[in-house]
PDB file of C-alpha atoms in Angstrom:
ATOM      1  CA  UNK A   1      68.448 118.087  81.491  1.00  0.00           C
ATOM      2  CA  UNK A   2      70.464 116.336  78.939  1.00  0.00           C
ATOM      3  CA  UNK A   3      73.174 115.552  82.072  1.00  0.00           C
ATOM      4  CA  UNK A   4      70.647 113.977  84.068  1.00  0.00           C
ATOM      5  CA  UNK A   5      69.556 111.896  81.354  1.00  0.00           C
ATOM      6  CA  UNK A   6      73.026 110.453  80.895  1.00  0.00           C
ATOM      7  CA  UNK A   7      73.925 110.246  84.785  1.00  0.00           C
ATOM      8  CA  UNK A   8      70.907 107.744  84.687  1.00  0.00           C
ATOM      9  CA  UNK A   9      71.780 106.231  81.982  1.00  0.00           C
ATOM     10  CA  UNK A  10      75.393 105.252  83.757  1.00  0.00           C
ATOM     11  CA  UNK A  11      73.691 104.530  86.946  1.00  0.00           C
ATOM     12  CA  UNK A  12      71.992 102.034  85.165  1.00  0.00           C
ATOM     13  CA  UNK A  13      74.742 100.333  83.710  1.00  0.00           C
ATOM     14  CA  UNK A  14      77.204 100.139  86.392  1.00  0.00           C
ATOM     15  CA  UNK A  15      74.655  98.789  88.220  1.00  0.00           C
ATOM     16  CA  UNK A  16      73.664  96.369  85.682  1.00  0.00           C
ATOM     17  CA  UNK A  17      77.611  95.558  85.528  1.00  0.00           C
ATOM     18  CA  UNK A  18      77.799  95.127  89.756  1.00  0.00           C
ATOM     19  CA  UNK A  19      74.999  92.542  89.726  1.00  0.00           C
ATOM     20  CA  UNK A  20      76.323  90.752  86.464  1.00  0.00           C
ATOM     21  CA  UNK A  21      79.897  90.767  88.071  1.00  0.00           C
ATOM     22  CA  UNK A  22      77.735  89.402  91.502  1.00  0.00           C
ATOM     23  CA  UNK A  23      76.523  86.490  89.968  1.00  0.00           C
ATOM     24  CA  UNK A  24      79.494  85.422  87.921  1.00  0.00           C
ATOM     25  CA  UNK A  25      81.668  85.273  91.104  1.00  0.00           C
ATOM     26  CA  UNK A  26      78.930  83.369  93.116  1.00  0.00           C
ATOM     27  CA  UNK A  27      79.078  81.419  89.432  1.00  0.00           C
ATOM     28  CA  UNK A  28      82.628  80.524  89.864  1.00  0.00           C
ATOM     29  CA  UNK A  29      82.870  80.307  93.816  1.00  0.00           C
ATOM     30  CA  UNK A  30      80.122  77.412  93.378  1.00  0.00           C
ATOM     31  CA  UNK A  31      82.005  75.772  90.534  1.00  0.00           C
ATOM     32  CA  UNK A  32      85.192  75.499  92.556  1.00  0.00           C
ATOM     33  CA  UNK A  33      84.034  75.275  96.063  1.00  0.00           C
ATOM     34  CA  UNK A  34      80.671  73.792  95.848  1.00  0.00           C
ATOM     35  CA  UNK A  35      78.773  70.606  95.519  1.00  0.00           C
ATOM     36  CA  UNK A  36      80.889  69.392  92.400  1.00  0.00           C
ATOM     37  CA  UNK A  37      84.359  70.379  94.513  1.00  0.00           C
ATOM     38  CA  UNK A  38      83.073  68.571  97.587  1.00  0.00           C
ATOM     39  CA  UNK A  39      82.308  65.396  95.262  1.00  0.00           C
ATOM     40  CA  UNK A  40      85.615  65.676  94.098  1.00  0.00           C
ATOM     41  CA  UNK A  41      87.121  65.535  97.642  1.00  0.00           C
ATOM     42  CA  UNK A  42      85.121  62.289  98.861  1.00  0.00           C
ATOM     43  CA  UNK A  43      85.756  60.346  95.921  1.00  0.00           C
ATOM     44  CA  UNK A  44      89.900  60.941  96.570  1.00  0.00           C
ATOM     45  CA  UNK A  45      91.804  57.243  97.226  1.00  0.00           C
ATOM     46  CA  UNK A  46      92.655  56.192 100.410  1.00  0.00           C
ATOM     47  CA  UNK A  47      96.009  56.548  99.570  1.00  0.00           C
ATOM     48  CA  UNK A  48      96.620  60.016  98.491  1.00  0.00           C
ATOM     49  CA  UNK A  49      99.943  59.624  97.140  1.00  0.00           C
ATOM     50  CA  UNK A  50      99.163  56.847  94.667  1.00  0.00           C
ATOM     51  CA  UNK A  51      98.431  58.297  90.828  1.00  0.00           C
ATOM     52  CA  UNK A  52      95.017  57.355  90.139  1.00  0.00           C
ATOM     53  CA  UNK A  53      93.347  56.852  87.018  1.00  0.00           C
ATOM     54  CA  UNK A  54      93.521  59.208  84.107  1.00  0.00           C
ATOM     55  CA  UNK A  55      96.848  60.538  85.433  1.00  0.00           C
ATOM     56  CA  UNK A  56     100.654  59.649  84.768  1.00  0.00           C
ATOM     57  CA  UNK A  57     103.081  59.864  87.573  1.00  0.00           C
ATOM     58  CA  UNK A  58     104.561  62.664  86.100  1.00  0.00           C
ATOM     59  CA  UNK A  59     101.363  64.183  85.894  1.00  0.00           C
ATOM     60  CA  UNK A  60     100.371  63.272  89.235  1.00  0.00           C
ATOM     61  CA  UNK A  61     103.479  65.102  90.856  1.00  0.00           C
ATOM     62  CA  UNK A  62     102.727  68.224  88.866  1.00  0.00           C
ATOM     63  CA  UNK A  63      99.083  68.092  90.180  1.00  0.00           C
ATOM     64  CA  UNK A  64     100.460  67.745  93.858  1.00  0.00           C
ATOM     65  CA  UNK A  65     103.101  70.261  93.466  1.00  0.00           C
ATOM     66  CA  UNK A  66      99.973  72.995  92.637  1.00  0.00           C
ATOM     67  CA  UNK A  67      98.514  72.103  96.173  1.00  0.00           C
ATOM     68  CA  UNK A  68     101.360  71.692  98.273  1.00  0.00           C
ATOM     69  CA  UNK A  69      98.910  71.968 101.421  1.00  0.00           C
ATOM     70  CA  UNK A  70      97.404  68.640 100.855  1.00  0.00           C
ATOM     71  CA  UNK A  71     100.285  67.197  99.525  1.00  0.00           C
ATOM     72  CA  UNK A  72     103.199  67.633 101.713  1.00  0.00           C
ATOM     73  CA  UNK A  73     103.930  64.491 102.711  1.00  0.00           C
ATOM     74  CA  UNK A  74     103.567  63.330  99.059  1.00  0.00           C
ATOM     75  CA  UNK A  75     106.076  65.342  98.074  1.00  0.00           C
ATOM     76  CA  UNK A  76     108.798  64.916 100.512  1.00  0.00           C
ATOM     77  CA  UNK A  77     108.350  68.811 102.152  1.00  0.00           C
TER      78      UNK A  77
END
Protein backbone atom coordinates (compact mmCIF):
# COMPACT_ATOMS: atom_id res chain seq x y z
CA UNK A 1 0.00 0.00 0.00
CA UNK A 2 2.69 2.28 1.10
CA UNK A 3 4.30 1.74 -2.75
CA UNK A 4 1.27 2.82 -4.34
CA UNK A 5 1.05 5.76 -2.30
CA UNK A 6 4.48 6.93 -3.38
CA UNK A 7 4.14 5.78 -7.20
CA UNK A 8 1.28 8.46 -7.08
CA UNK A 9 2.93 10.67 -5.42
CA UNK A 10 5.82 10.67 -8.39
CA UNK A 11 3.21 10.48 -11.00
CA UNK A 12 2.13 13.57 -9.75
CA UNK A 13 5.18 15.37 -9.83
CA UNK A 14 6.70 14.45 -13.01
CA UNK A 15 3.70 15.37 -14.36
CA UNK A 16 3.52 18.57 -12.62
CA UNK A 17 7.31 19.00 -13.91
CA UNK A 18 6.19 18.01 -17.89
CA UNK A 19 3.52 20.73 -17.92
CA UNK A 20 5.76 23.34 -16.00
CA UNK A 21 8.67 22.46 -18.47
CA UNK A 22 5.55 22.84 -21.37
CA UNK A 23 4.85 26.19 -20.63
CA UNK A 24 8.30 27.58 -20.03
CA UNK A 25 9.39 26.47 -23.56
CA UNK A 26 6.15 27.88 -25.21
CA UNK A 27 7.41 30.89 -22.61
CA UNK A 28 10.65 31.25 -24.34
CA UNK A 29 9.66 30.15 -28.02
CA UNK A 30 7.16 33.28 -27.80
CA UNK A 31 9.81 35.56 -26.36
CA UNK A 32 12.22 34.86 -29.19
CA UNK A 33 10.04 34.04 -32.07
CA UNK A 34 6.90 35.83 -31.40
CA UNK A 35 5.17 39.12 -31.63
CA UNK A 36 8.13 41.07 -29.87
CA UNK A 37 10.79 39.12 -32.43
CA UNK A 38 8.61 39.95 -35.42
CA UNK A 39 8.57 43.76 -34.19
CA UNK A 40 12.08 43.56 -34.02
CA UNK A 41 12.42 42.39 -37.68
CA UNK A 42 10.12 45.25 -39.29
CA UNK A 43 11.61 47.97 -37.50
CA UNK A 44 15.36 46.79 -39.08
CA UNK A 45 16.95 49.88 -41.48
CA UNK A 46 16.77 49.75 -44.93
CA UNK A 47 20.22 49.36 -45.03
CA UNK A 48 21.16 46.39 -43.07
CA UNK A 49 24.74 46.87 -42.96
CA UNK A 50 24.73 50.36 -41.46
CA UNK A 51 25.22 50.32 -37.32
CA UNK A 52 22.18 51.76 -36.03
CA UNK A 53 21.54 53.41 -32.92
CA UNK A 54 22.62 52.12 -29.57
CA UNK A 55 25.39 50.11 -31.28
CA UNK A 56 29.21 50.79 -32.09
CA UNK A 57 30.66 49.45 -35.23
CA UNK A 58 32.54 47.15 -33.40
CA UNK A 59 29.57 46.09 -31.77
CA UNK A 60 27.60 45.96 -34.78
CA UNK A 61 30.07 43.41 -36.51
CA UNK A 62 29.99 41.19 -33.46
CA UNK A 63 26.12 41.25 -33.62
CA UNK A 64 26.30 40.25 -37.43
CA UNK A 65 28.95 37.75 -36.99
CA UNK A 66 26.25 35.75 -34.41
CA UNK A 67 23.77 35.58 -37.46
CA UNK A 68 25.83 35.01 -40.30
CA UNK A 69 22.53 33.97 -42.31
CA UNK A 70 21.25 37.43 -42.49
CA UNK A 71 24.39 38.94 -42.63
CA UNK A 72 26.49 37.54 -45.29
CA UNK A 73 26.86 40.10 -47.46
CA UNK A 74 27.63 42.41 -44.48
CA UNK A 75 30.33 40.59 -43.65
CA UNK A 76 32.17 39.94 -46.76
CA UNK A 77 31.27 35.79 -46.78
Amino acid sequence: MKRNRLNSILDVVIGLLIVTSLFLGYQWYQEYYGESYRNALSSELDDKCSTPAGYTNETWKEHMGHHPDRYAECLGV
